Amino acid sequence: MPSIRLAPSTLVLASPLLWGCPSPEPPPALAEGIYGPLGEIRPDATPEQRDTFTRGREVATRRFVAEDGLGPLINVSFCAACHERPVIGGSSPRYRDFFLVGTTLGDGSFLPGAHSGVLTTYGLGGAEVRPTYGDDINTIAHRNAIPFFGVGLIAELFEASILANADPDDRDGDGISGRPNYDRGFVGRFGRKAQTVSIEGFIRGPLNNHVGITSDPLTNAQKAALPVPSAAPEPAARAGFRQVSAPDEPLKDDDAVPDPELSSQDLFDLVSFAMLLAAPEPEPPTEQTAAGRASFAAVGCAECHAPTLEGPRGLIPLYSDLLLHDMGPELADGLVQGLAGAGEFRTQPLWGIAAVGPYLHDGRADTLDAAIRWHGGEAEASRDAYVALADGEREALLEFLRSLGGRAQITDGLLPPDSPVPAVGEFGSPRPEVAGDPAALAQWQEGRRLFDRNVPIDAGLGPLFNGDSCRACHFDPVIGGSSPIDLDVMRYGTIDAMGEFVAPPGGTILHKMAIPGRLRPEQTSANNEFEPRQTPSVLGLGLLEGIADDDILALQDPDDLDGDGIRGVAHVLPDGRLGRFGWKAQVPNLREFTRDALGAEVGLTAPVETGFTFGALKDDDDVPDPELDVATIDAIAAFMRGLAPPPAGAEVPGGRELFESLGCDGCHVPELPGADGPVAAYSDLLLHVVAPAGTFGIVDGAAGQLMFRTPPLWGIAATAPYMHDGRADTLDAAIVAHAGEADAVRAVYEGLTAAEQGLLLAFLESL
Amino acid sequence: MADRRVFAALLVFSSSLACEDEGPPARWQIGLAVEEAEGAFLSVWGRDRGEVYAVGGNPARGAMRRFDGGAWAEEALPDGMPLVNWVAGLEIDGGALLWLAGNEGQLARRGPTGEWARMALTSTSALWGVWAAAEDDAWAVGGDIPGDGPVLARWDGASWTELELPAADRDFDALFKVWGHARDRVWAVGHRGVVFHFDGAAWTQQLAGTTSDLISLWGTPDGGLVAVGGRSNGVISRYDATTATWESRTIGELPGLNGVWVDDAGEAFVVGMDGVVLTIEPGGFTWRELDRSARPDTLHGAFGLPDGARFGVGGDLLFNPPWTGVIVQLLP
């Protein structure tokens, strides 16, 4: 063996090996105890945090109303409206997308539009009913909501771990730069452009901008008690200041409710709820996902979608570097937020990604494959490498992405996978004859699936739409039901100098949404009449359809021959059919209703069918018409036809007698004969003038400005708000809002004692 | 007593050991911390080490302190003076002419002999800034957010006149500060990054390349300006007198910046949110953090003296009580 001679410098290096030295820090390990099903609490939460989580979840799902401070400008009425897919805390389907607007000035600087740049859809309490933007707006960006799963863990990440991946000048020459955004001196980590550092700020802002609910910042004591340390200064890591620094100002609005409208405790619970949401749990690797992971790294995805970042619990597998990257001109949205420029976006975390589509900042991609193919800019090379993979390699990569958590909760709509059929007698159940017939039940379930599923862009969604599914507007309290005020359909037009209604050339619906790449339509200065339309429940409509025309026509009294002040006019359509569905009784049957709603609200074109005149036959999106087939229309119509009416509550003694003695039954006829027996819908299905004299409204066929169909009252307790435009948050307010033909009945109600009014309201709630 | 003398001697001895020619390096220190009854400090100005004024208050009343080189003593304000947002001084007759701008359109003027005069504009909006070119020439700016629009007023030695600004390229509600090199070289900065310039005859808008709020400004020896601002992120804007152009940069690592003062060498001394104190190199955007003693309070006003003294004043006045006031200082 040759002798070994070591140079002195080598000895210096070798000596620690010979004589020992302090052990180096072990490499950080993957964090443990952080995973759970999407929407559930982190398993390491304390009992006290579990209580907070439960309370916070209640705040997230609370439907705010005017007396809570809802508005004056809103897109939605509750937090979970935009964070519901596949479960509360997630992202949202496209019907909850929104627009950010602003002005790019002559010197290149960007000025967000009014209301923090959030374009709202509804104005309440005297605000502009359909808010729009000014002529100076020249930048409009489309946004799809972001999921909150694991955000508490993201908040904890060390800044150094994020900054370690930054390469703003691309010094390594790999074409991928990556730079941090900042918020008040801290590395941003939330939002499509990483423009926000604190979860509190990320909640308070949208709560104000989209819901119109104001709040004060949490106190330092509350911040100290949050699940993510947020108050105690930790100068070394600066972790404590991140959460304390951002939200520092009370938010105010100009509605009648004193600010702050959200209590300090509610805000604490809501922020805690978000912080405690579990991280999506990756699946154990399989041969295919392991191969996909290798391809993921090989094509360069992992350069930005960094598999892990380090936090105090160890490595967090979020698959994002949380840095800004230039994503190319096709994805650029023109918005400047903090340091993020028009084409820069934060790398979206990929954990749980399979369950939170659509994808990209504006939700333009229906699938993960499409999302990857939209990548440009710094990701162009990786995208090209992905496209160049063999089919099997691409599928393995996609399968790897699907394995990053949440697969078991993937749904086409919002119904959980294998969602049970409600038992007969429950809300949302099939009619007994359907439930008892396996074939009919299977068809009903298929119809329910189609009713619930979100229609992709490549299946014909839009280009303009109000909902991307039937369920989008019919989910309250169950699929097939009604909806909160934030899904009202906006009808509009012009009242001319003679007081006559003039419909816009494109029809009276002013859509709230457009597919990415298209703009939401705006009214013109000539339009002066706007009428939100509350979503009517479709529960029990099959029974209404079974009522013979003659039994409805027999209730008419257009000339008030009996002198009771109540007329009632049947809406006979130009082709002679009797309208009975819709606020203006403008649709004759459920199949036409299906064709009409899918066209007008979802943007799906229908085929030409003999005997059917409703529905859109053409639109100008990229999908060939017709976008619907007969089978789909049949299945959805059959689902609605098979839905049982809302279950009645316990009988309220004396309630119906009072109801009838007041004269409510003059329009809200308790029962009509149906095809299979009496139908207790509490409606005559006729048009009545119930809007106050001197007001204006929308005309629909023979239904005049102030005329509305008597809405059925069954299940009404579960379908607030009330009246055609949702103006009444309570049944009492709804009764008081009656006018015209209902003047006399309303006056009698107002003269009742409180006990009598209470009895009537209890009766209505029992229906 | 003997013990104290020994201790003092030891101190002198140890200092001489540490540094024969210089004293120990000056350190940033909290010069004053006050509670809710007094409120926060929003601006600072002084003639010399023995006469420095800090102003502020709380939503109920204004407050003022004077530094005499050793301590900050309470200084009387005119009765009923509301929260004071800014102080600017002018040396005249061997003394200081002070202008104070406050809430509700209120102003106060104190002559070198200490007599106060209260004044009020027609506008009742908050006045955020005041600057005087001469005894008979001063400007005040302000405006509520949201509000009825910016306020611009000029003092001619006898009275204040409110003026209209020309149309701007953006909607904005307030001007925050005004400063000038001379009567005919005055600038005002404000809400949404607006900058206006007065050439002695008329105000015109200049584009600074930012829509972030510009909170305050100060002149540089070469006739330029440094303005600072931002809310979520620090913003530095520089005006180059030779090209008559502005350049703005957002500094992500910094929180919003509020106060700026520039020394004779052109180095800017800046304070801001989260207690940050920093300098900016002459002519550039390179910055260096000096101190965070006041963290997490916000520092609003910055001022320096030729002898190297530096003052940053601020506190917490954003939210509900308890409000606090703080002064950080470097006294070489």
PDB file of N, CA, C and O in Angstrom, chain A residues 610-658:
ATOM      1  N   THR A 610     -89.141  20.271 -33.221  1.00  0.00           N
ATOM      2  CA  THR A 610     -90.528  20.576 -33.556  1.00  0.00           C
ATOM      3  C   THR A 610     -91.342  20.743 -32.285  1.00  0.00           C
ATOM      4  O   THR A 610     -91.271  19.928 -31.374  1.00  0.00           O
ATOM      5  N   GLY A 611     -92.070  21.844 -32.224  1.00  0.00           N
ATOM      6  CA  GLY A 611     -92.941  22.080 -31.074  1.00  0.00           C
ATOM      7  C   GLY A 611     -92.275  22.842 -29.955  1.00  0.00           C
ATOM      8  O   GLY A 611     -92.926  23.144 -28.953  1.00  0.00           O
ATOM      9  N   PHE A 612     -90.991  23.121 -30.123  1.00  0.00           N
ATOM     10  CA  PHE A 612     -90.286  23.870 -29.063  1.00  0.00           C
ATOM     11  C   PHE A 612     -89.712  25.155 -29.649  1.00  0.00           C
ATOM     12  O   PHE A 612     -89.024  25.122 -30.675  1.00  0.00           O
ATOM     13  N   THR A 613     -90.032  26.241 -29.009  1.00  0.00           N
ATOM     14  CA  THR A 613     -89.645  27.534 -29.554  1.00  0.00           C
ATOM     15  C   THR A 613     -88.669  28.291 -28.664  1.00  0.00           C
ATOM     16  O   THR A 613     -88.137  29.323 -29.073  1.00  0.00           O
ATOM     17  N   PHE A 614     -88.477  27.818 -27.437  1.00  0.00           N
ATOM     18  CA  PHE A 614     -87.588  28.534 -26.524  1.00  0.00           C
ATOM     19  C   PHE A 614     -86.143  28.073 -26.712  1.00  0.00           C
ATOM     20  O   PHE A 614     -85.875  27.010 -27.263  1.00  0.00           O
ATOM     21  N   GLY A 615     -85.234  28.869 -26.205  1.00  0.00           N
ATOM     22  CA  GLY A 615     -83.828  28.507 -26.273  1.00  0.00           C
ATOM     23  C   GLY A 615     -83.114  29.234 -27.384  1.00  0.00           C
ATOM     24  O   GLY A 615     -83.714  29.686 -28.353  1.00  0.00           O
ATOM     25  N   ALA A 616     -81.807  29.353 -27.204  1.00  0.00           N
ATOM     26  CA  ALA A 616     -80.971  29.992 -28.212  1.00  0.00           C
ATOM     27  C   ALA A 616     -80.485  28.941 -29.194  1.00  0.00           C
ATOM     28  O   ALA A 616     -80.048  27.856 -28.791  1.00  0.00           O
ATOM     29  N   LEU A 617     -80.556  29.240 -30.461  1.00  0.00           N
ATOM     30  CA  LEU A 617     -80.110  28.299 -31.480  1.00  0.00           C
ATOM     31  C   LEU A 617     -78.686  28.584 -31.931  1.00  0.00           C
ATOM     32  O   LEU A 617     -77.997  27.689 -32.422  1.00  0.00           O
ATOM     33  N   LYS A 618     -78.256  29.818 -31.762  1.00  0.00           N
ATOM     34  CA  LYS A 618     -76.919  30.214 -32.236  1.00  0.00           C
ATOM     35  C   LYS A 618     -76.236  31.095 -31.192  1.00  0.00           C
ATOM     36  O   LYS A 618     -76.892  31.873 -30.500  1.00  0.00           O
ATOM     37  N   ASP A 619     -74.943  30.962 -31.109  1.00  0.00           N
ATOM     38  CA  ASP A 619     -74.155  31.976 -30.400  1.00  0.00           C
ATOM     39  C   ASP A 619     -72.827  32.122 -31.131  1.00  0.00           C
ATOM     40  O   ASP A 619     -72.602  31.468 -32.159  1.00  0.00           O
ATOM     41  N   ASP A 620     -71.977  32.974 -30.635  1.00  0.00           N
ATOM     42  CA  ASP A 620     -70.753  33.266 -31.389  1.00  0.00           C
ATOM     43  C   ASP A 620     -69.490  32.829 -30.647  1.00  0.00           C
ATOM     44  O   ASP A 620     -68.446  33.456 -30.769  1.00  0.00           O
ATOM     45  N   ASP A 621     -69.612  31.770 -29.836  1.00  0.00           N
ATOM     46  CA  ASP A 621     -68.369  31.229 -29.282  1.00  0.00           C
ATOM     47  C   ASP A 621     -67.753  30.256 -30.281  1.00  0.00           C
ATOM     48  O   ASP A 621     -68.238  30.125 -31.421  1.00  0.00           O
ATOM     49  N   ASP A 622     -66.697  29.579 -29.874  1.00  0.00           N
ATOM     50  CA  ASP A 622     -65.959  28.736 -30.814  1.00  0.00           C
ATOM     51  C   ASP A 622     -66.505  27.321 -30.924  1.00  0.00           C
ATOM     52  O   ASP A 622     -65.947  26.485 -31.643  1.00  0.00           O
ATOM     53  N   VAL A 623     -67.570  27.030 -30.192  1.00  0.00           N
ATOM     54  CA  VAL A 623     -68.120  25.674 -30.202  1.00  0.00           C
ATOM     55  C   VAL A 623     -69.270  25.611 -31.204  1.00  0.00           C
ATOM     56  O   VAL A 623     -70.169  26.457 -31.177  1.00  0.00           O
ATOM     57  N   PRO A 624     -69.247  24.610 -32.077  1.00  0.00           N
ATOM     58  CA  PRO A 624     -70.313  24.520 -33.085  1.00  0.00           C
ATOM     59  C   PRO A 624     -71.693  24.366 -32.431  1.00  0.00           C
ATOM     60  O   PRO A 624     -71.840  23.720 -31.402  1.00  0.00           O
ATOM     61  N   ASP A 625     -72.683  24.992 -33.052  1.00  0.00           N
ATOM     62  CA  ASP A 625     -74.062  24.893 -32.576  1.00  0.00           C
ATOM     63  C   ASP A 625     -74.742  23.706 -33.268  1.00  0.00           C
ATOM     64  O   ASP A 625     -74.439  23.389 -34.420  1.00  0.00           O
ATOM     65  N   PRO A 626     -75.688  23.042 -32.659  1.00  0.00           N
ATOM     66  CA  PRO A 626     -76.132  23.263 -31.293  1.00  0.00           C
ATOM     67  C   PRO A 626     -75.164  22.639 -30.292  1.00  0.00           C
ATOM     68  O   PRO A 626     -74.553  21.615 -30.579  1.00  0.00           O
ATOM     69  N   GLU A 627     -75.060  23.275 -29.141  1.00  0.00           N
ATOM     70  CA  GLU A 627     -74.144  22.783 -28.112  1.00  0.00           C
ATOM     71  C   GLU A 627     -74.819  21.784 -27.180  1.00  0.00           C
ATOM     72  O   GLU A 627     -74.157  21.089 -26.414  1.00  0.00           O
ATOM     73  N   LEU A 628     -76.131  21.750 -27.235  1.00  0.00           N
ATOM     74  CA  LEU A 628     -76.890  20.776 -26.447  1.00  0.00           C
ATOM     75  C   LEU A 628     -77.440  19.707 -27.367  1.00  0.00           C
ATOM     76  O   LEU A 628     -77.693  19.954 -28.549  1.00  0.00           O
ATOM     77  N   ASP A 629     -77.652  18.520 -26.792  1.00  0.00           N
ATOM     78  CA  ASP A 629     -78.385  17.514 -27.549  1.00  0.00           C
ATOM     79  C   ASP A 629     -79.723  17.258 -26.872  1.00  0.00           C
ATOM     80  O   ASP A 629     -79.966  17.669 -25.729  1.00  0.00           O
ATOM     81  N   VAL A 630     -80.570  16.567 -27.583  1.00  0.00           N
ATOM     82  CA  VAL A 630     -81.923  16.318 -27.088  1.00  0.00           C
ATOM     83  C   VAL A 630     -81.885  15.517 -25.788  1.00  0.00           C
ATOM     84  O   VAL A 630     -82.653  15.775 -24.855  1.00  0.00           O
ATOM     85  N   ALA A 631     -80.988  14.563 -25.722  1.00  0.00           N
ATOM     86  CA  ALA A 631     -80.928  13.714 -24.533  1.00  0.00           C
ATOM     87  C   ALA A 631     -80.611  14.514 -23.284  1.00  0.00           C
ATOM     88  O   ALA A 631     -81.180  14.269 -22.206  1.00  0.00           O
ATOM     89  N   THR A 632     -79.717  15.464 -23.407  1.00  0.00           N
ATOM     90  CA  THR A 632     -79.362  16.289 -22.245  1.00  0.00           C
ATOM     91  C   THR A 632     -80.547  17.135 -21.800  1.00  0.00           C
ATOM     92  O   THR A 632     -80.848  17.240 -20.605  1.00  0.00           O
ATOM     93  N   ILE A 633     -81.209  17.741 -22.762  1.00  0.00           N
ATOM     94  CA  ILE A 633     -82.388  18.550 -22.416  1.00  0.00           C
ATOM     95  C   ILE A 633     -83.436  17.668 -21.758  1.00  0.00           C
ATOM     96  O   ILE A 633     -84.034  18.037 -20.726  1.00  0.00           O
ATOM     97  N   ASP A 634     -83.666  16.480 -22.333  1.00  0.00           N
ATOM     98  CA  ASP A 634     -84.660  15.564 -21.754  1.00  0.00           C
ATOM     99  C   ASP A 634     -84.286  15.188 -20.323  1.00  0.00           C
ATOM    100  O   ASP A 634     -85.135  15.144 -19.430  1.00  0.00           O
ATOM    101  N   ALA A 635     -83.013  14.894 -20.108  1.00  0.00           N
ATOM    102  CA  ALA A 635     -82.590  14.423 -18.788  1.00  0.00           C
ATOM    103  C   ALA A 635     -82.743  15.513 -17.735  1.00  0.00           C
ATOM    104  O   ALA A 635     -83.204  15.245 -16.619  1.00  0.00           O
ATOM    105  N   ILE A 636     -82.372  16.718 -18.102  1.00  0.00           N
ATOM    106  CA  ILE A 636     -82.491  17.814 -17.125  1.00  0.00           C
ATOM    107  C   ILE A 636     -83.956  18.129 -16.852  1.00  0.00           C
ATOM    108  O   ILE A 636     -84.368  18.325 -15.702  1.00  0.00           O
ATOM    109  N   ALA A 637     -84.753  18.151 -17.900  1.00  0.00           N
ATOM    110  CA  ALA A 637     -86.191  18.412 -17.707  1.00  0.00           C
ATOM    111  C   ALA A 637     -86.810  17.310 -16.859  1.00  0.00           C
ATOM    112  O   ALA A 637     -87.646  17.583 -15.978  1.00  0.00           O
ATOM    113  N   ALA A 638     -86.389  16.085 -17.105  1.00  0.00           N
ATOM    114  CA  ALA A 638     -86.941  14.970 -16.335  1.00  0.00           C
ATOM    115  C   ALA A 638     -86.526  15.062 -14.869  1.00  0.00           C
ATOM    116  O   ALA A 638     -87.309  14.739 -13.970  1.00  0.00           O
ATOM    117  N   PHE A 639     -85.304  15.492 -14.633  1.00  0.00           N
ATOM    118  CA  PHE A 639     -84.869  15.674 -13.241  1.00  0.00           C
ATOM    119  C   PHE A 639     -85.762  16.690 -12.533  1.00  0.00           C
ATOM    120  O   PHE A 639     -86.237  16.461 -11.418  1.00  0.00           O
ATOM    121  N   MET A 640     -85.986  17.805 -13.189  1.00  0.00           N
ATOM    122  CA  MET A 640     -86.822  18.835 -12.553  1.00  0.00           C
ATOM    123  C   MET A 640     -88.249  18.323 -12.370  1.00  0.00           C
ATOM    124  O   MET A 640     -88.882  18.544 -11.337  1.00  0.00           O
ATOM    125  N   ARG A 641     -88.728  17.601 -13.388  1.00  0.00           N
ATOM    126  CA  ARG A 641     -90.096  17.092 -13.307  1.00  0.00           C
ATOM    127  C   ARG A 641     -90.240  16.106 -12.158  1.00  0.00           C
ATOM    128  O   ARG A 641     -91.302  15.991 -11.551  1.00  0.00           O
ATOM    129  N   GLY A 642     -89.153  15.423 -11.866  1.00  0.00           N
ATOM    130  CA  GLY A 642     -89.216  14.403 -10.822  1.00  0.00           C
ATOM    131  C   GLY A 642     -88.884  14.905  -9.438  1.00  0.00           C
ATOM    132  O   GLY A 642     -88.939  14.138  -8.464  1.00  0.00           O
ATOM    133  N   LEU A 643     -88.533  16.169  -9.316  1.00  0.00           N
ATOM    134  CA  LEU A 643     -88.230  16.721  -7.985  1.00  0.00           C
ATOM    135  C   LEU A 643     -89.514  16.898  -7.177  1.00  0.00           C
ATOM    136  O   LEU A 643     -90.481  17.491  -7.658  1.00  0.00           O
ATOM    137  N   ALA A 644     -89.491  16.380  -5.975  1.00  0.00           N
ATOM    138  CA  ALA A 644     -90.650  16.542  -5.101  1.00  0.00           C
ATOM    139  C   ALA A 644     -90.751  17.983  -4.633  1.00  0.00           C
ATOM    140  O   ALA A 644     -89.750  18.692  -4.562  1.00  0.00           O
ATOM    141  N   PRO A 645     -91.950  18.427  -4.318  1.00  0.00           N
ATOM    142  CA  PRO A 645     -92.065  19.769  -3.747  1.00  0.00           C
ATOM    143  C   PRO A 645     -91.410  19.829  -2.378  1.00  0.00           C
ATOM    144  O   PRO A 645     -91.134  18.786  -1.774  1.00  0.00           O
ATOM    145  N   PRO A 646     -91.164  21.008  -1.889  1.00  0.00           N
ATOM    146  CA  PRO A 646     -90.531  21.115  -0.567  1.00  0.00           C
ATOM    147  C   PRO A 646     -91.396  20.447   0.489  1.00  0.00           C
ATOM    148  O   PRO A 646     -92.632  20.562   0.455  1.00  0.00           O
ATOM    149  N   PRO A 647     -90.785  19.751   1.420  1.00  0.00           N
ATOM    150  CA  PRO A 647     -91.574  19.095   2.466  1.00  0.00           C
ATOM    151  C   PRO A 647     -92.208  20.130   3.388  1.00  0.00           C
ATOM    152  O   PRO A 647     -91.576  21.126   3.740  1.00  0.00           O
ATOM    153  N   ALA A 648     -93.433  19.883   3.744  1.00  0.00           N
ATOM    154  CA  ALA A 648     -94.141  20.815   4.628  1.00  0.00           C
ATOM    155  C   ALA A 648     -93.699  20.589   6.060  1.00  0.00           C
ATOM    156  O   ALA A 648     -93.305  19.491   6.451  1.00  0.00           O
ATOM    157  N   GLY A 649     -93.763  21.645   6.838  1.00  0.00           N
ATOM    158  CA  GLY A 649     -93.447  21.529   8.253  1.00  0.00           C
ATOM    159  C   GLY A 649     -94.682  21.154   9.047  1.00  0.00           C
ATOM    160  O   GLY A 649     -95.734  20.811   8.479  1.00  0.00           O
ATOM    161  N   ALA A 650     -94.542  21.218  10.354  1.00  0.00           N
ATOM    162  CA  ALA A 650     -95.666  20.875  11.223  1.00  0.00           C
ATOM    163  C   ALA A 650     -96.799  21.878  11.019  1.00  0.00           C
ATOM    164  O   ALA A 650     -96.558  23.069  10.790  1.00  0.00           O
ATOM    165  N   GLU A 651     -97.987  21.381  11.086  1.00  0.00           N
ATOM    166  CA  GLU A 651     -99.152  22.232  10.881  1.00  0.00           C
ATOM    167  C   GLU A 651     -99.200  23.315  11.959  1.00  0.00           C
ATOM    168  O   GLU A 651     -98.912  23.069  13.130  1.00  0.00           O
ATOM    169  N   VAL A 652     -99.588  24.493  11.541  1.00  0.00           N
ATOM    170  CA  VAL A 652     -99.725  25.607  12.481  1.00  0.00           C
ATOM    171  C   VAL A 652    -101.220  25.857  12.667  1.00  0.00           C
ATOM    172  O   VAL A 652    -101.876  26.381  11.758  1.00  0.00           O
ATOM    173  N   PRO A 653    -101.768  25.454  13.800  1.00  0.00           N
ATOM    174  CA  PRO A 653    -103.231  25.586  13.995  1.00  0.00           C
ATOM    175  C   PRO A 653    -103.685  27.035  13.808  1.00  0.00           C
ATOM    176  O   PRO A 653    -103.078  27.956  14.359  1.00  0.00           O
ATOM    177  N   GLY A 654    -104.702  27.184  13.034  1.00  0.00           N
ATOM    178  CA  GLY A 654    -105.272  28.508  12.812  1.00  0.00           C
ATOM    179  C   GLY A 654    -104.569  29.318  11.755  1.00  0.00           C
ATOM    180  O   GLY A 654    -105.064  30.380  11.357  1.00  0.00           O
ATOM    181  N   GLY A 655    -103.456  28.841  11.293  1.00  0.00           N
ATOM    182  CA  GLY A 655    -102.671  29.615  10.339  1.00  0.00           C
ATOM    183  C   GLY A 655    -103.354  29.742   8.994  1.00  0.00           C
ATOM    184  O   GLY A 655    -103.480  30.842   8.447  1.00  0.00           O
ATOM    185  N   ARG A 656    -103.811  28.617   8.484  1.00  0.00           N
ATOM    186  CA  ARG A 656    -104.419  28.689   7.157  1.00  0.00           C
ATOM    187  C   ARG A 656    -105.712  29.495   7.205  1.00  0.00           C
ATOM    188  O   ARG A 656    -106.024  30.238   6.274  1.00  0.00           O
ATOM    189  N   GLU A 657    -106.442  29.364   8.286  1.00  0.00           N
ATOM    190  CA  GLU A 657    -107.692  30.125   8.405  1.00  0.00           C
ATOM    191  C   GLU A 657    -107.388  31.626   8.375  1.00  0.00           C
ATOM    192  O   GLU A 657    -108.098  32.400   7.715  1.00  0.00           O
ATOM    193  N   LEU A 658    -106.359  32.016   9.088  1.00  0.00           N
ATOM    194  CA  LEU A 658    -105.985  33.433   9.086  1.00  0.00           C
ATOM    195  C   LEU A 658    -105.536  33.862   7.690  1.00  0.00           C
ATOM    196  O   LEU A 658    -105.909  34.935   7.198  1.00  0.00           O
TER     197      LEU A 658
END
